[in-house]
Amino acid sequence: PCQGKLVGFGLFPRLCLFNHNCIPNVTVSQEVQNNQRKLTAHALRAIPQGEELCISYSDASLLDNTEKRKAWLKKHYLFSCNCSLCQ
C-alpha cells in the first residue's frame, strides 16, 4: 500500500546513458500515452558536434549553493562533481 505517497520506478536503458552536469545541455520530459510512459530528451541550446550530452541529476534549487549541491550529489549519486559550475 502506498498510503497516499507517490511510488514509482522505471527502467530506461537509453536515459541511463546520460551523464550529469550542473549546467546541462539536455533535459528530459515525460508523458504517458496508452498507459505507457514515454521519455523524450530535448536540447536546451545548440550543441556542437562531439559535445557530450548531459542532464542534471540535481534539483534546480541547489544551483546557487555549490557546497550543498556537491554534498547532495555525493550523498545520492556517490560521485564528486567536477563540472565547470562546481570548480
XYZ file of N, CA and C in Angstrom:
261
model
N 0.811 -1.198 0.000
C 0.000 0.000 0.000
C 0.855 1.262 0.000
N 0.499 2.210 -0.819
C 1.256 3.460 -0.952
C 0.885 4.486 0.110
N -0.275 4.382 0.699
C -0.756 5.306 1.721
C -0.639 6.763 1.262
N -1.065 7.030 0.040
C -1.086 8.388 -0.462
C 0.238 8.910 -0.977
N 1.282 8.113 -0.922
C 2.587 8.552 -1.400
C 2.792 8.085 -2.836
N 3.448 8.944 -3.605
C 3.774 8.590 -4.979
C 4.904 7.574 -4.976
N 4.671 6.431 -5.574
C 5.685 5.385 -5.659
C 5.810 5.016 -7.123
N 7.017 4.977 -7.605
C 7.193 4.621 -8.995
C 8.608 4.195 -9.279
N 8.774 3.564 -10.391
C 10.095 3.156 -10.837
C 10.018 2.955 -12.332
N 11.149 2.877 -12.934
C 11.184 2.646 -14.361
C 12.544 2.147 -14.782
N 12.560 1.522 -15.893
C 13.812 1.060 -16.476
C 13.910 1.735 -17.839
N 14.870 2.641 -17.954
C 15.030 3.419 -19.175
C 16.469 3.241 -19.663
N 16.715 2.216 -20.435
C 18.098 1.866 -20.805
C 18.846 2.951 -21.573
N 18.171 3.790 -22.311
C 18.875 4.861 -23.030
C 19.104 6.064 -22.135
N 18.128 6.398 -21.316
C 18.247 7.539 -20.418
C 19.416 7.366 -19.450
N 19.675 6.159 -19.025
C 20.751 5.936 -18.059
C 22.131 6.202 -18.661
N 22.213 6.404 -19.956
C 23.497 6.687 -20.599
C 23.917 8.147 -20.473
N 22.984 9.027 -20.071
C 23.318 10.436 -19.904
C 24.109 10.634 -18.614
N 25.213 11.323 -18.703
C 25.967 11.707 -17.519
C 25.414 13.014 -16.973
N 25.921 13.399 -15.809
C 25.468 14.604 -15.129
C 26.355 15.804 -15.448
N 25.732 16.975 -15.494
C 26.429 18.250 -15.490
C 25.491 19.232 -14.800
N 26.012 20.049 -13.911
C 25.165 21.020 -13.206
C 24.611 22.083 -14.142
N 25.239 22.245 -15.311
C 24.714 23.113 -16.365
C 24.453 22.210 -17.572
N 23.325 21.499 -17.560
C 23.059 20.507 -18.603
C 22.800 21.138 -19.968
N 23.001 20.345 -21.008
C 22.652 20.803 -22.347
C 21.413 20.067 -22.870
N 20.895 19.154 -22.048
C 19.722 18.357 -22.404
C 18.802 18.275 -21.186
N 17.518 18.261 -21.431
C 16.548 17.985 -20.374
C 15.655 16.851 -20.854
N 15.006 16.201 -19.925
C 14.157 15.064 -20.261
C 12.736 15.369 -19.810
N 11.780 15.130 -20.697
C 10.373 15.276 -20.339
C 9.707 13.911 -20.443
N 8.595 13.791 -19.753
C 7.890 12.517 -19.807
C 6.411 12.743 -20.051
N 5.808 11.774 -20.687
C 4.371 11.796 -20.910
C 3.885 10.358 -20.912
N 2.626 10.192 -20.635
C 2.022 8.862 -20.630
C 1.062 8.778 -21.803
N 1.246 7.757 -22.637
C 0.372 7.517 -23.774
C -0.033 6.048 -23.746
N -1.312 5.792 -23.760
C -1.817 4.420 -23.755
C -1.227 3.600 -22.612
N -1.203 4.191 -21.432
C -0.664 3.543 -20.226
C 0.814 3.195 -20.330
N 1.531 3.842 -21.222
C 2.976 3.633 -21.335
C 3.667 4.977 -21.191
N 4.717 4.988 -20.396
C 5.470 6.218 -20.173
C 6.478 6.395 -21.298
N 6.546 7.614 -21.804
C 7.480 7.947 -22.874
C 8.386 9.069 -22.384
N 9.685 8.880 -22.455
C 10.652 9.908 -22.103
C 11.258 10.462 -23.381
N 11.395 11.784 -23.412
C 11.971 12.438 -24.578
C 13.066 13.388 -24.126
N 14.217 13.321 -24.764
C 15.320 14.232 -24.472
C 15.208 15.442 -25.396
N 15.403 16.641 -24.806
C 15.308 17.890 -25.560
C 16.580 18.702 -25.334
N 17.151 19.215 -26.400
C 18.329 20.076 -26.279
C 17.915 21.405 -25.647
N 18.726 21.896 -24.725
C 18.466 23.186 -24.076
C 19.138 24.344 -24.801
N 20.026 24.010 -25.717
C 20.746 25.013 -26.508
C 21.345 24.289 -27.709
N 21.946 25.031 -28.608
C 22.652 24.392 -29.724
C 23.834 23.618 -29.149
N 23.988 22.378 -29.569
C 25.040 21.518 -29.039
C 26.009 21.194 -30.167
N 27.257 21.626 -30.022
C 28.240 21.337 -31.067
C 28.475 19.836 -31.232
N 28.752 19.437 -32.444
C 29.056 18.037 -32.715
C 30.216 17.593 -31.834
N 30.072 16.440 -31.234
C 31.128 15.877 -30.399
C 31.003 16.217 -28.921
N 30.163 17.210 -28.574
C 29.977 17.551 -27.156
C 29.115 16.488 -26.488
N 29.506 16.088 -25.293
C 28.744 15.093 -24.547
C 27.369 15.645 -24.177
N 26.346 14.811 -24.313
C 25.001 15.178 -23.902
C 24.862 14.873 -22.421
N 24.474 15.889 -21.633
C 24.384 15.727 -20.182
C 23.060 16.272 -19.663
N 22.544 15.592 -18.648
C 21.382 16.067 -17.916
C 21.832 16.430 -16.508
N 20.994 17.121 -15.767
C 21.314 17.425 -14.379
C 20.624 16.411 -13.484
N 21.385 15.779 -12.604
C 20.807 14.839 -11.650
C 20.254 15.572 -10.436
N 20.644 16.824 -10.243
C 20.267 17.543 -9.031
C 19.073 18.452 -9.257
N 18.499 18.886 -8.172
C 17.370 19.790 -8.177
C 17.848 21.203 -8.505
N 17.100 21.915 -9.294
C 17.486 23.274 -9.684
C 17.629 24.208 -8.487
N 16.960 23.902 -7.384
C 17.050 24.760 -6.196
C 18.451 24.739 -5.586
N 19.276 23.776 -5.971
C 20.643 23.666 -5.447
C 21.663 24.422 -6.287
N 21.239 25.026 -7.392
C 22.180 25.670 -8.304
C 22.982 26.802 -7.676
N 22.388 27.532 -6.752
C 23.053 28.700 -6.180
C 24.041 28.364 -5.064
N 24.075 27.122 -4.613
C 24.942 26.767 -3.498
C 25.812 25.569 -3.874
N 27.034 25.837 -4.251
C 27.935 24.793 -4.738
C 28.163 23.702 -3.708
N 28.417 24.071 -2.473
C 28.716 23.067 -1.445
C 27.521 22.160 -1.174
N 26.319 22.738 -1.089
C 25.115 21.922 -0.871
C 24.860 21.000 -2.058
N 25.045 21.539 -3.255
C 24.823 20.748 -4.468
C 25.799 19.580 -4.535
N 27.072 19.856 -4.285
C 28.084 18.798 -4.326
C 27.822 17.742 -3.255
N 27.407 18.182 -2.055
C 27.101 17.237 -0.970
C 25.890 16.379 -1.336
N 24.874 16.997 -1.955
C 23.682 16.261 -2.360
C 24.021 15.199 -3.414
N 24.824 15.580 -4.396
C 25.223 14.620 -5.437
C 26.052 13.481 -4.846
N 26.928 13.804 -3.927
C 27.755 12.779 -3.285
C 26.884 11.800 -2.500
N 25.916 12.338 -1.765
C 25.039 11.502 -0.944
C 24.121 10.626 -1.798
N 23.524 11.201 -2.842
C 22.512 10.485 -3.620
C 23.059 9.716 -4.820
N 24.192 10.178 -5.366
C 24.722 9.537 -6.577
C 26.151 9.034 -6.424
N 26.743 9.269 -5.256
C 28.046 8.706 -4.898
C 29.183 9.149 -5.818
N 29.159 10.407 -6.245
C 30.288 10.928 -7.011
C 30.512 12.386 -6.677
N 31.709 12.848 -6.928
C 32.061 14.254 -6.744
C 32.016 14.937 -8.100
N 31.174 15.944 -8.211
C 31.014 16.636 -9.471
C 32.211 17.562 -9.721
N 32.715 17.526 -10.939
C 33.832 18.372 -11.337
C 33.490 19.231 -12.545
N 32.205 19.524 -12.727
C 31.797 20.334 -13.865
C 32.286 21.772 -13.655
N 32.151 22.597 -14.676
C 32.632 23.974 -14.598
C 31.952 24.779 -13.504
N 30.691 24.494 -13.199
C 29.982 25.219 -12.143
C 30.501 24.835 -10.757
N 30.969 23.621 -10.597
C 31.441 23.137 -9.294
C 32.915 23.420 -9.049
N 33.642 23.838 -10.064
C 35.075 24.057 -9.884
C 35.371 25.392 -9.235
